[in-house]
Short mmCIF file of C-alpha atoms and ligand atoms in Angstrom, two decimals:
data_model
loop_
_atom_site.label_atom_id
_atom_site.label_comp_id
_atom_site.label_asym_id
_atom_site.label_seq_id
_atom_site.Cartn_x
_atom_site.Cartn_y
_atom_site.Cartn_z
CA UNK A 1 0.00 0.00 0.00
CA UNK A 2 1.30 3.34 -0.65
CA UNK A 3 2.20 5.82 1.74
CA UNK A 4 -0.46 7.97 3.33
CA UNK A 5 0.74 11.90 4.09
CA UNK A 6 -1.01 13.76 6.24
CA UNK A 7 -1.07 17.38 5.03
CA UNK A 8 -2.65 20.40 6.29
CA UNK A 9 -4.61 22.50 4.26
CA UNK A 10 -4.54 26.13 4.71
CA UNK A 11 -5.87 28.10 1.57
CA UNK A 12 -4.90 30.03 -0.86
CA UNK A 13 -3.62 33.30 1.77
CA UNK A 14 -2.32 31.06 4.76
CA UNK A 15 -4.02 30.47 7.75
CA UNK A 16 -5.87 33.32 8.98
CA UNK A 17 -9.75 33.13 8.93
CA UNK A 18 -11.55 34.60 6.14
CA UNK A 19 -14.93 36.95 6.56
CA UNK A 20 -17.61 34.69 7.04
CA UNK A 21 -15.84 31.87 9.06
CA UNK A 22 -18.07 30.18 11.88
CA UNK A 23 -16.72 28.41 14.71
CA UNK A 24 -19.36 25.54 15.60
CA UNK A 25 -19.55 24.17 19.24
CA UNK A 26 -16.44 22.26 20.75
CA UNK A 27 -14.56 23.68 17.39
CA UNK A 28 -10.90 23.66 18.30
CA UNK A 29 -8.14 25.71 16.02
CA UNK A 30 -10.86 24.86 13.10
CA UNK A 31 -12.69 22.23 12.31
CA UNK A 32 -11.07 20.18 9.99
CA UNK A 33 -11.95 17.20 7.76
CA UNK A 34 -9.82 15.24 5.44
CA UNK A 35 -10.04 13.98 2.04
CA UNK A 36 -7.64 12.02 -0.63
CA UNK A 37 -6.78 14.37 -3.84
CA UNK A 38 -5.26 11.62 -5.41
CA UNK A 39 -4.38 8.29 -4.38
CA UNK A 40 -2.01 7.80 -1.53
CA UNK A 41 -2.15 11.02 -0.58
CA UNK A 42 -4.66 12.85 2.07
CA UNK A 43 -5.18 16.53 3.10
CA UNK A 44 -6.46 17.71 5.73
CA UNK A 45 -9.27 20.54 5.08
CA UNK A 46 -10.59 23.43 7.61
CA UNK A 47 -14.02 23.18 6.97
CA UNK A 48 -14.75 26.44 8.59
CA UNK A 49 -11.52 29.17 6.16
CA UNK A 50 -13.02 26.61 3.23
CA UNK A 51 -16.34 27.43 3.59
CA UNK A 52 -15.31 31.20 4.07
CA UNK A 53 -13.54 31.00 1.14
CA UNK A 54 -16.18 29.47 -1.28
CA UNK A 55 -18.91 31.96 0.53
CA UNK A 56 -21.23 29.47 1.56
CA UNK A 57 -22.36 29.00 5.19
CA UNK A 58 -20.14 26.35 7.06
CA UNK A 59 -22.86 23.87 7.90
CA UNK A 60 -23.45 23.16 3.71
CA UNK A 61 -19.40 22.25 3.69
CA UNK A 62 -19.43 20.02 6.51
CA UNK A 63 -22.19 18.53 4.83
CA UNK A 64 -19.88 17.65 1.71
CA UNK A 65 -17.31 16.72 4.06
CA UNK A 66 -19.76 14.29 6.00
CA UNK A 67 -21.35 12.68 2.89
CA UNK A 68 -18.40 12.55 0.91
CA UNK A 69 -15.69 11.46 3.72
CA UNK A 70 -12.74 9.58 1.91
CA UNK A 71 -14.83 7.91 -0.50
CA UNK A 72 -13.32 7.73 -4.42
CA UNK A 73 -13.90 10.36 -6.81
CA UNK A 74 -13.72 9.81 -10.22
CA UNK A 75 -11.68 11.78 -12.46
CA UNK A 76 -13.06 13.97 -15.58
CA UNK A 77 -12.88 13.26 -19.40
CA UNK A 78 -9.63 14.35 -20.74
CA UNK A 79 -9.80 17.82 -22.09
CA UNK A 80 -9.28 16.89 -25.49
CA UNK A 81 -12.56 14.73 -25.60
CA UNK A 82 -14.49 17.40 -23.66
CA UNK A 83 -15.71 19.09 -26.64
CA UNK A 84 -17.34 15.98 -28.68
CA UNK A 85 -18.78 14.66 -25.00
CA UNK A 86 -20.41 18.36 -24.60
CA UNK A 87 -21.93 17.78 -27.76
CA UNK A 88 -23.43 14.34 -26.97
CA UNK A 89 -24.23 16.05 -23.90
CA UNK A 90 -26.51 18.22 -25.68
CA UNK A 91 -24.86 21.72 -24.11
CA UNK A 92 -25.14 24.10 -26.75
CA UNK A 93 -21.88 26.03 -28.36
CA UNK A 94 -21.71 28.91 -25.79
CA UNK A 95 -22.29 26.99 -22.53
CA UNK A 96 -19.66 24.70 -23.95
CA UNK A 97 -17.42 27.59 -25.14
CA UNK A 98 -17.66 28.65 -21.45
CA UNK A 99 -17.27 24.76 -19.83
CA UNK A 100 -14.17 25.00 -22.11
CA UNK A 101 -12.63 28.07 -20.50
CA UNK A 102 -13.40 27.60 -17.20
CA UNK A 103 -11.74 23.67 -17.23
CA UNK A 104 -10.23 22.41 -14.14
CA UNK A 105 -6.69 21.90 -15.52
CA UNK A 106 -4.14 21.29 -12.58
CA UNK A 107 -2.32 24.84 -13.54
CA UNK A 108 -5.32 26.73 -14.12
CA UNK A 109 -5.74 30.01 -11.80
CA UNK A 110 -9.30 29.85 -11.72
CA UNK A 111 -9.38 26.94 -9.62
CA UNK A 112 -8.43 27.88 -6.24
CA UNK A 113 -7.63 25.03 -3.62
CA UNK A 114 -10.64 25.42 -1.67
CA UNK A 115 -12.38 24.87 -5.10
CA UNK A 116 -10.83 22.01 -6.18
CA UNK A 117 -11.40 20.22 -2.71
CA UNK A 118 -15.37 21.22 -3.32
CA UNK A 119 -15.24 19.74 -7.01
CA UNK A 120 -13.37 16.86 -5.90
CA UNK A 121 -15.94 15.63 -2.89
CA UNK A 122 -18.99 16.52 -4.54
CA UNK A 123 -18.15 14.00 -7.52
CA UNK A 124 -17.76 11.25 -4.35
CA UNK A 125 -20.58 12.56 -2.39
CA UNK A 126 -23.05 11.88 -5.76
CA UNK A 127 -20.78 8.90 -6.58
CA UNK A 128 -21.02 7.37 -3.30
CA UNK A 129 -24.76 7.59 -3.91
CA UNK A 130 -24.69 5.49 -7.37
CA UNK A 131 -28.37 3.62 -7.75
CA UNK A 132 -29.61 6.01 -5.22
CA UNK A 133 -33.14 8.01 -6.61
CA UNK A 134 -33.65 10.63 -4.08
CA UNK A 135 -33.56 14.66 -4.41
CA UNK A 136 -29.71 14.99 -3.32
CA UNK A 137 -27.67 18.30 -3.55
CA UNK A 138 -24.67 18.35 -4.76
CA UNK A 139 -22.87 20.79 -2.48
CA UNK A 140 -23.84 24.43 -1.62
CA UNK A 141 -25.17 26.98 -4.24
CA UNK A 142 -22.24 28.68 -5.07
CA UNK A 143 -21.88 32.78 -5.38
CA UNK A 144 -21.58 31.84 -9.70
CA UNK A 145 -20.97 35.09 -10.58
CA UNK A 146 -17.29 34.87 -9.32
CA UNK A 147 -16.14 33.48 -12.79
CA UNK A 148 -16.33 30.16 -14.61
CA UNK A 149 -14.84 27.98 -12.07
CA UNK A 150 -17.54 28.78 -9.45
CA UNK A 151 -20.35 29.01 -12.48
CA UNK A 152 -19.96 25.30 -13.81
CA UNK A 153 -18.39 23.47 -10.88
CA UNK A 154 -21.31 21.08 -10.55
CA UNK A 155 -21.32 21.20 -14.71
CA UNK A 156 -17.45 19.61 -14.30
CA UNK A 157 -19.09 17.09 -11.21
CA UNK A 158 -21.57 15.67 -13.86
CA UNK A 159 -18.77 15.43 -16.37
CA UNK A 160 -16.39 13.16 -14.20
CA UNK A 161 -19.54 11.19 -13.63
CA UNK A 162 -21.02 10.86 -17.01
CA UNK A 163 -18.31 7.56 -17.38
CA UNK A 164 -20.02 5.75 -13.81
CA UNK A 165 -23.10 6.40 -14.17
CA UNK A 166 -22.80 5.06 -17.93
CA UNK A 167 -21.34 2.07 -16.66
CA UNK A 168 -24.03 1.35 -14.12
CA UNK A 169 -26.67 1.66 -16.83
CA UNK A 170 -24.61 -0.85 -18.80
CA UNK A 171 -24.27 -3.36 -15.74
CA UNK A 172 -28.84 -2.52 -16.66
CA UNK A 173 -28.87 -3.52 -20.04
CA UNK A 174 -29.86 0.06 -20.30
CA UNK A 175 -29.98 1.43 -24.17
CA UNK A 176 -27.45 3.67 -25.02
CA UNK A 177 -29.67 5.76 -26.87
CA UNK A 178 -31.33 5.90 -23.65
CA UNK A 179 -28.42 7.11 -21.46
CA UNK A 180 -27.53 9.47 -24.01
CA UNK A 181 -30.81 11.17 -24.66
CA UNK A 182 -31.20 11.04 -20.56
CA UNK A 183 -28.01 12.45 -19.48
CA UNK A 184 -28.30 15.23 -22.58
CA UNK A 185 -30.76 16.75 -19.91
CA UNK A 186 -27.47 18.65 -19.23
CA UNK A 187 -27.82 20.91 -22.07
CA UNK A 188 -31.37 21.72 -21.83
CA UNK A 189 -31.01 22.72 -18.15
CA UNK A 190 -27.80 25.22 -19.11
CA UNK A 191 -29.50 26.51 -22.09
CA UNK A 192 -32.70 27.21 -19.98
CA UNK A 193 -30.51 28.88 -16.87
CA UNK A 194 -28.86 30.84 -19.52
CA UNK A 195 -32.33 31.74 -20.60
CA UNK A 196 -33.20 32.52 -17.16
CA UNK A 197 -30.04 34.81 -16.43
CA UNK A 198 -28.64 31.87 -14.24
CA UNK A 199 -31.48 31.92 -11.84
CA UNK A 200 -32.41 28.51 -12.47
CA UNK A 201 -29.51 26.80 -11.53
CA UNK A 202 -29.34 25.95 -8.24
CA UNK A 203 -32.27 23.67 -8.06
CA UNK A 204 -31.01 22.33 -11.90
CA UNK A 205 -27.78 21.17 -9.99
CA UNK A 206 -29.62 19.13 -7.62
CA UNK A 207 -32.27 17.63 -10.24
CA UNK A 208 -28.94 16.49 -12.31
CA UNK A 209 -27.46 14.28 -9.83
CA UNK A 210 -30.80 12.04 -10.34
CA UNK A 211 -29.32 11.63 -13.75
CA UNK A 212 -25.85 11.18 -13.01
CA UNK A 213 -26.73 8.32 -10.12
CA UNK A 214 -29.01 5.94 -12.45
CA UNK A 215 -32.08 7.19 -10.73
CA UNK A 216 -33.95 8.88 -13.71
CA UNK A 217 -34.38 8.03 -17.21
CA UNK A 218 -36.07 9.75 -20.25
CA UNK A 219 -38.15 7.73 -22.28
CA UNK A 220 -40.15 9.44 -24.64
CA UNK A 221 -41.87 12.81 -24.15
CA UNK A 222 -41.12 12.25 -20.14
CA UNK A 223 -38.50 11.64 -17.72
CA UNK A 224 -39.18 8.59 -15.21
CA UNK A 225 -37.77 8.79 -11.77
CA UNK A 226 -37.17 5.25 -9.89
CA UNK A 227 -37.89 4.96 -6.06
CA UNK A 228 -39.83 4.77 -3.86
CA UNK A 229 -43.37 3.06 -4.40
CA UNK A 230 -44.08 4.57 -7.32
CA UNK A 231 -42.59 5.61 -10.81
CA UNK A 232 -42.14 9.44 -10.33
CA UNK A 233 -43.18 11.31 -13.72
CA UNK A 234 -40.92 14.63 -14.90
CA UNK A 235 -41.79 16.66 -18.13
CA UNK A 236 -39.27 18.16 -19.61
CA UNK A 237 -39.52 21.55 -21.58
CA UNK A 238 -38.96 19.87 -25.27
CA UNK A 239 -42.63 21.05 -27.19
CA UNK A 240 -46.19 20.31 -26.66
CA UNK A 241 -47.37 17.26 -24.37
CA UNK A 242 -49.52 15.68 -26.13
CA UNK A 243 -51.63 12.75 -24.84
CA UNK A 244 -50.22 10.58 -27.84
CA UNK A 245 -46.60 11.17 -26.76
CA UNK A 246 -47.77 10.70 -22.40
CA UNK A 247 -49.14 7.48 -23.62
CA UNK A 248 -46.24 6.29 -25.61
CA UNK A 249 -44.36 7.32 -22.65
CA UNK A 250 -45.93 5.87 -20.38
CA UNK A 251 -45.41 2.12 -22.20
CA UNK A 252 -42.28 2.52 -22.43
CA UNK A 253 -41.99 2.80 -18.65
CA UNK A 254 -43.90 -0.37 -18.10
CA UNK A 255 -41.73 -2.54 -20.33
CA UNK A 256 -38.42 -0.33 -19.27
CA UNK A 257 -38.68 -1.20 -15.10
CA UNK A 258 -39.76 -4.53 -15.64
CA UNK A 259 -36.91 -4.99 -17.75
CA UNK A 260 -33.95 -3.33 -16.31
CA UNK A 261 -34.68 -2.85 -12.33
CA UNK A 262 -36.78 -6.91 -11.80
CA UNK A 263 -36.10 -6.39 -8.45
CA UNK A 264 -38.35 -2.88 -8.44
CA UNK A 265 -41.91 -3.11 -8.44
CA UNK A 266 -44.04 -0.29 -9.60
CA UNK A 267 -47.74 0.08 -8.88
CA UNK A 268 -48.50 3.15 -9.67
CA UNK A 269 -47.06 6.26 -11.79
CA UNK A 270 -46.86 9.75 -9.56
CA UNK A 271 -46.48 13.77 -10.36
CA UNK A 272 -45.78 16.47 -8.14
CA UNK A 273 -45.82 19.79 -9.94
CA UNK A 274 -47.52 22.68 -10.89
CA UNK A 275 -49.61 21.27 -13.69
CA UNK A 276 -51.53 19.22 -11.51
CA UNK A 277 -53.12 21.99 -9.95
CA UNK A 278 -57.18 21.80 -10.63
CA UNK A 279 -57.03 25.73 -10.61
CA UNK A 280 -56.07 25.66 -13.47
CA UNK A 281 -59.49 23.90 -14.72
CA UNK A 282 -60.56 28.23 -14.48
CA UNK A 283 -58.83 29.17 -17.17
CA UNK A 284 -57.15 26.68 -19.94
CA UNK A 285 -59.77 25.05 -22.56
CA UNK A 286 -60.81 21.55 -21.52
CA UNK A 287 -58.92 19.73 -24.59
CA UNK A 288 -55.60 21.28 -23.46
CA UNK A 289 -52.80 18.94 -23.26
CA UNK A 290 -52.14 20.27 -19.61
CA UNK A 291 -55.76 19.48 -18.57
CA UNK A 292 -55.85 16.14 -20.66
CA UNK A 293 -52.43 15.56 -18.35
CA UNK A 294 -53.91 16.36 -15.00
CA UNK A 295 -56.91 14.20 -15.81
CA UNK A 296 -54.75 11.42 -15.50
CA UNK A 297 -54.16 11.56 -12.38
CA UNK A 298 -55.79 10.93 -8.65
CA UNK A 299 -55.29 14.06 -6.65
CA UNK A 300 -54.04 13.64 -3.19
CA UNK A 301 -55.31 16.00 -0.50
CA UNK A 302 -53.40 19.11 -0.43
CA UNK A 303 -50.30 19.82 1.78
CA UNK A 304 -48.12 22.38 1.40
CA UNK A 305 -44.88 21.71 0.12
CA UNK A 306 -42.06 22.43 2.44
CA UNK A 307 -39.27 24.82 0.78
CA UNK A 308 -41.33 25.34 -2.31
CA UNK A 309 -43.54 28.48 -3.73
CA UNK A 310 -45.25 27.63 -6.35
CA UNK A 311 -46.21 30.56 -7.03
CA UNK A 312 -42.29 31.28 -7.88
CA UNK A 313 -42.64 27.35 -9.66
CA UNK A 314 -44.98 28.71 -12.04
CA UNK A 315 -43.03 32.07 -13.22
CA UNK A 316 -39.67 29.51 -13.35
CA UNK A 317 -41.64 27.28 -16.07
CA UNK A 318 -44.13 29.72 -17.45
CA UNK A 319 -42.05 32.80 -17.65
CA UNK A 320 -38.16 31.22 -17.17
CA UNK A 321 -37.45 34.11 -14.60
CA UNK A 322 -38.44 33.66 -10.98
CA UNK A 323 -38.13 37.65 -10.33
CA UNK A 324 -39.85 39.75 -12.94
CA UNK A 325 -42.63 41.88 -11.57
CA UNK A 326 -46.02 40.57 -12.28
CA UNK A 327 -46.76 43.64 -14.61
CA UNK A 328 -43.48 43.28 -16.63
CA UNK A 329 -44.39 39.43 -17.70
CA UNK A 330 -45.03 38.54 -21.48
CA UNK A 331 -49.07 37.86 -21.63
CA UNK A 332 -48.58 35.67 -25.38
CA UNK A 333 -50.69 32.60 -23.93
CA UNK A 334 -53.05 31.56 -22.03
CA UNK A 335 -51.60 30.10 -19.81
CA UNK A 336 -49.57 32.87 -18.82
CA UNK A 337 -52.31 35.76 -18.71
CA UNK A 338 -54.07 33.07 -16.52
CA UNK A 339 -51.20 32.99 -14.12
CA UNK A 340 -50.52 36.91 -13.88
CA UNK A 341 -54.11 37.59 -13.46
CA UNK A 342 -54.63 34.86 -11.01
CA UNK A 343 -51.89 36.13 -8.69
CA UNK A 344 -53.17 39.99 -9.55
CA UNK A 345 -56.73 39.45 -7.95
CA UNK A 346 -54.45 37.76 -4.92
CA UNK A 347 -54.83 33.92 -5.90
CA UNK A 348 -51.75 31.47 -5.37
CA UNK A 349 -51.09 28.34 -7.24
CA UNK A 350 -50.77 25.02 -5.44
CA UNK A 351 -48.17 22.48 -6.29
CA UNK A 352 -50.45 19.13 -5.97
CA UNK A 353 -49.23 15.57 -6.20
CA UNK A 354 -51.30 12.56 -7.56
CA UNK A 355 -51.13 8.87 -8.79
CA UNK A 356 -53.02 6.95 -11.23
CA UNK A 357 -52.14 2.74 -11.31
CA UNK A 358 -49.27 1.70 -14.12
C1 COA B 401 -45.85 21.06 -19.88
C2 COA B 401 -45.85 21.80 -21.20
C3 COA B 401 -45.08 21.01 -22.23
C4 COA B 401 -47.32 21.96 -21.63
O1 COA B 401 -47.36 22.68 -22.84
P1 COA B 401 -48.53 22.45 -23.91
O2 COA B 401 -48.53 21.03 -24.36
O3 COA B 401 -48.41 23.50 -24.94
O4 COA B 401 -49.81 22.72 -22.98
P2 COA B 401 -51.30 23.12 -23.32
O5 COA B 401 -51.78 22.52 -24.61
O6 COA B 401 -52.12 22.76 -22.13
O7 COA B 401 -51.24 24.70 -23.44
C5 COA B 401 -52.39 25.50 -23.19
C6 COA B 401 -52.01 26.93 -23.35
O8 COA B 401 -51.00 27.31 -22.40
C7 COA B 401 -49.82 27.73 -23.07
N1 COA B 401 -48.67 27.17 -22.35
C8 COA B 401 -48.49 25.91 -21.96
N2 COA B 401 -47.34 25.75 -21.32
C9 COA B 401 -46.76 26.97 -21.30
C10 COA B 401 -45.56 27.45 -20.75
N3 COA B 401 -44.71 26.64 -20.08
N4 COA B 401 -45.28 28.74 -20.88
C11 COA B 401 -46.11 29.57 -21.51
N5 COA B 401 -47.27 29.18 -22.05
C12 COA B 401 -47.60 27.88 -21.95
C13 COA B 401 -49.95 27.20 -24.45
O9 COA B 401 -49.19 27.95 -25.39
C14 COA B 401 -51.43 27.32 -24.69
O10 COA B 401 -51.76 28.66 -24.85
P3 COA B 401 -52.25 29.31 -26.26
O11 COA B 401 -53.41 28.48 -26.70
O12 COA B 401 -52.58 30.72 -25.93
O13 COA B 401 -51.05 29.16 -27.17
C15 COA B 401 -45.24 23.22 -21.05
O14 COA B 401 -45.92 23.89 -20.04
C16 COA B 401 -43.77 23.17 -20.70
O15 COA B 401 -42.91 22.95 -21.54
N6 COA B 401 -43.46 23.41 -19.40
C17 COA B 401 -42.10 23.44 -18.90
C18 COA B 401 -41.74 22.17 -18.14
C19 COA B 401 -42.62 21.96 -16.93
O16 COA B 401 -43.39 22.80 -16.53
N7 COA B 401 -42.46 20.78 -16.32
C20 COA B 401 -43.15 20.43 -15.11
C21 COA B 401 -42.30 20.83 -13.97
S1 COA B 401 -43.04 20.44 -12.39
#
């Protein structure tokens, strides 16, 4: 076995605490957790100057550091191939233009130590997680507008994991047209936080680690989630949804589980989201593929969802912006003169979940 250093990890300006730094109950000097940068080799990291450093509160880096422990990274693509795998990826010319200038090469300024640690444990905290089908965030939101680096640093995580995750569906006898069209979900999500002026990303870079763990797949006009008891539907923005292409969808999913996860039984097919809300009965015509959707399904009594708005939900897929003032909002459709005006006269919009049997 090789020899294991123990280092000590003091940032990029020594050791003295940067704004920001919180000292947590029985802290000593710092709080410090280790991890292996390459093999043989381990550092040891101040959880409290790192998270200083990356401006995120403390508790969301020990959380890295907790989930991600010592377990094996994996390494990214060579730079070289980064370009064609981009493409298969989907990620259109100047997301990729920027992926390409902001890439983690070992001399590259823009990746300070603190961010390298972060890039490195959040590829083994969603790695260590492989198979697993629940909401899981990478690592904190980062403050993106710091430069490339901080912008696509979960964008670089999904890269290194684009190999394992390919493997896994593989050891499936998953398609690869499958995994490809699946994990080109990376594109559509840049292109649409681009749209958005970047505001969408930090729920995208949690969504994406379902795709880079094996836990959702996109057959068809939707995306299917595994877990729990049921097979958790996902509609992707990519044109109308018609009934013809839910249905199609939909059997694809019942040969698919069957198929690929035996050991997974399904009874049921289940939706949370905006377009099941029955308010929306008031205002779209009856033969609308979003009422033909929610008639699908069995409504469960209404809760409200913890850490959610919907009311911001509908503006981030109705509008793409989740801060425009009501009165500045395009009023082309419908839909979206139904949603303006419904908030106007003091409404809200409910996020419902329902079921219907596979
Ligand atoms: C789900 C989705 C594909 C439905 O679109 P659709 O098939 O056109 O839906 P409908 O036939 O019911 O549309 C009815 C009306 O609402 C409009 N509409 C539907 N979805 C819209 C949207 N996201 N933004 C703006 N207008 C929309 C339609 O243009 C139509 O209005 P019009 O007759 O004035 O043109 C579409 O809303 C979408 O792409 N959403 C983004 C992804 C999403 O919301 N996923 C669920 C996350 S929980």
């Amino acid at each position: 076995m090789s020899k294991r250093l123990v280092g000590r990890y003091v940032g990029a300006a020594g050791a003295v605490k940067g704004p920001g730094a919180v000292k947590g109950p029985g802290a000593g000097p710092g709080r410090w957790g280790r991890y292996p940068p390459a093999a043989g080799r381990v550092v040891r990291v101040d959880l409290d100057d790192t998270a200083a450093r990356l401006g995120v509160p403390v508790e969301d880096v020990e959380r890295v550091h907790r989930l991600a422990g010592d377990r094996p990274s994996a390494p990214l693509p060579a730079k070289a191939d980064a370009p064609a795998i981009l493409d298969r990826l989907a990620v259109r010319p100047e997301d990729a233009a920027e992926i390409m200038a902001g890439w983690p090469d070992p001399d590259s300024a823009l990746w300070t130590a603190e961010l390298r640690w972060l890039l490195d444990r959040s590829i083994a905290l969603v790695r260590a997680d492989l198979g697993g089908h629940d909401w899981l965030p990478p690592g904190p939101a980062l403050p993106r507008e710091r430069g490339p680096a901080w912008r696509h640093l979960y964008v670089y995580a999904y890269l290194a994991l684009v190999d394992v995750v390919t493997g896994y569906h593989r050891d499936h006898g998953i398609a690869d047209a499958v995994t490809r069209v699946t994990l080109a979900d990376l594109g559509r999500n840049l292109a649409i936080d681009r749209r958005m002026r970047r505001e969408g990303w930090p729920v995208m870079q949690s969504w994406l680690t379902l795709h880079a763990r094996g836990g959702v797949y996109e057959l068809g006009r939707l995306q299917h989630q595994r877990g729990g008891t049921d097979i958790g539907l996902h509609i992707p923005e990519s044109g109308p949804l018609t009934p013809a292409a839910v249905a199609a969808s939909l059997d694809e999913a019942r040969a698919f589980f069957p198929r690929h996860f035996p050991d997974e039984h399904y009874p049921a097919f289940s939706c949370g989201s905006w377009l099941l809300d029955p308010q929306l009965l008031e205002y779209l015509p009856a033969d609308s593929n979003i009422v033909r959707f929610q008639r699908r399904f069995e409504l469960e009594p209404y809760q409200e969802p913890e850490g959610l708005d919907c009311d911001v939900e509908v503006l981030r897929f109705a509008f793409r912006t989740l801060t425009t003032p009501l009165d500045q909002l395009p009023r082309r459709t419908v839909l979206q003169r139904a949603i303006v005006d419904h908030l106007k006269a003091g409404g809200h919009w409910h996020w419902r979940r329902g079921h219907f049997p596979v």
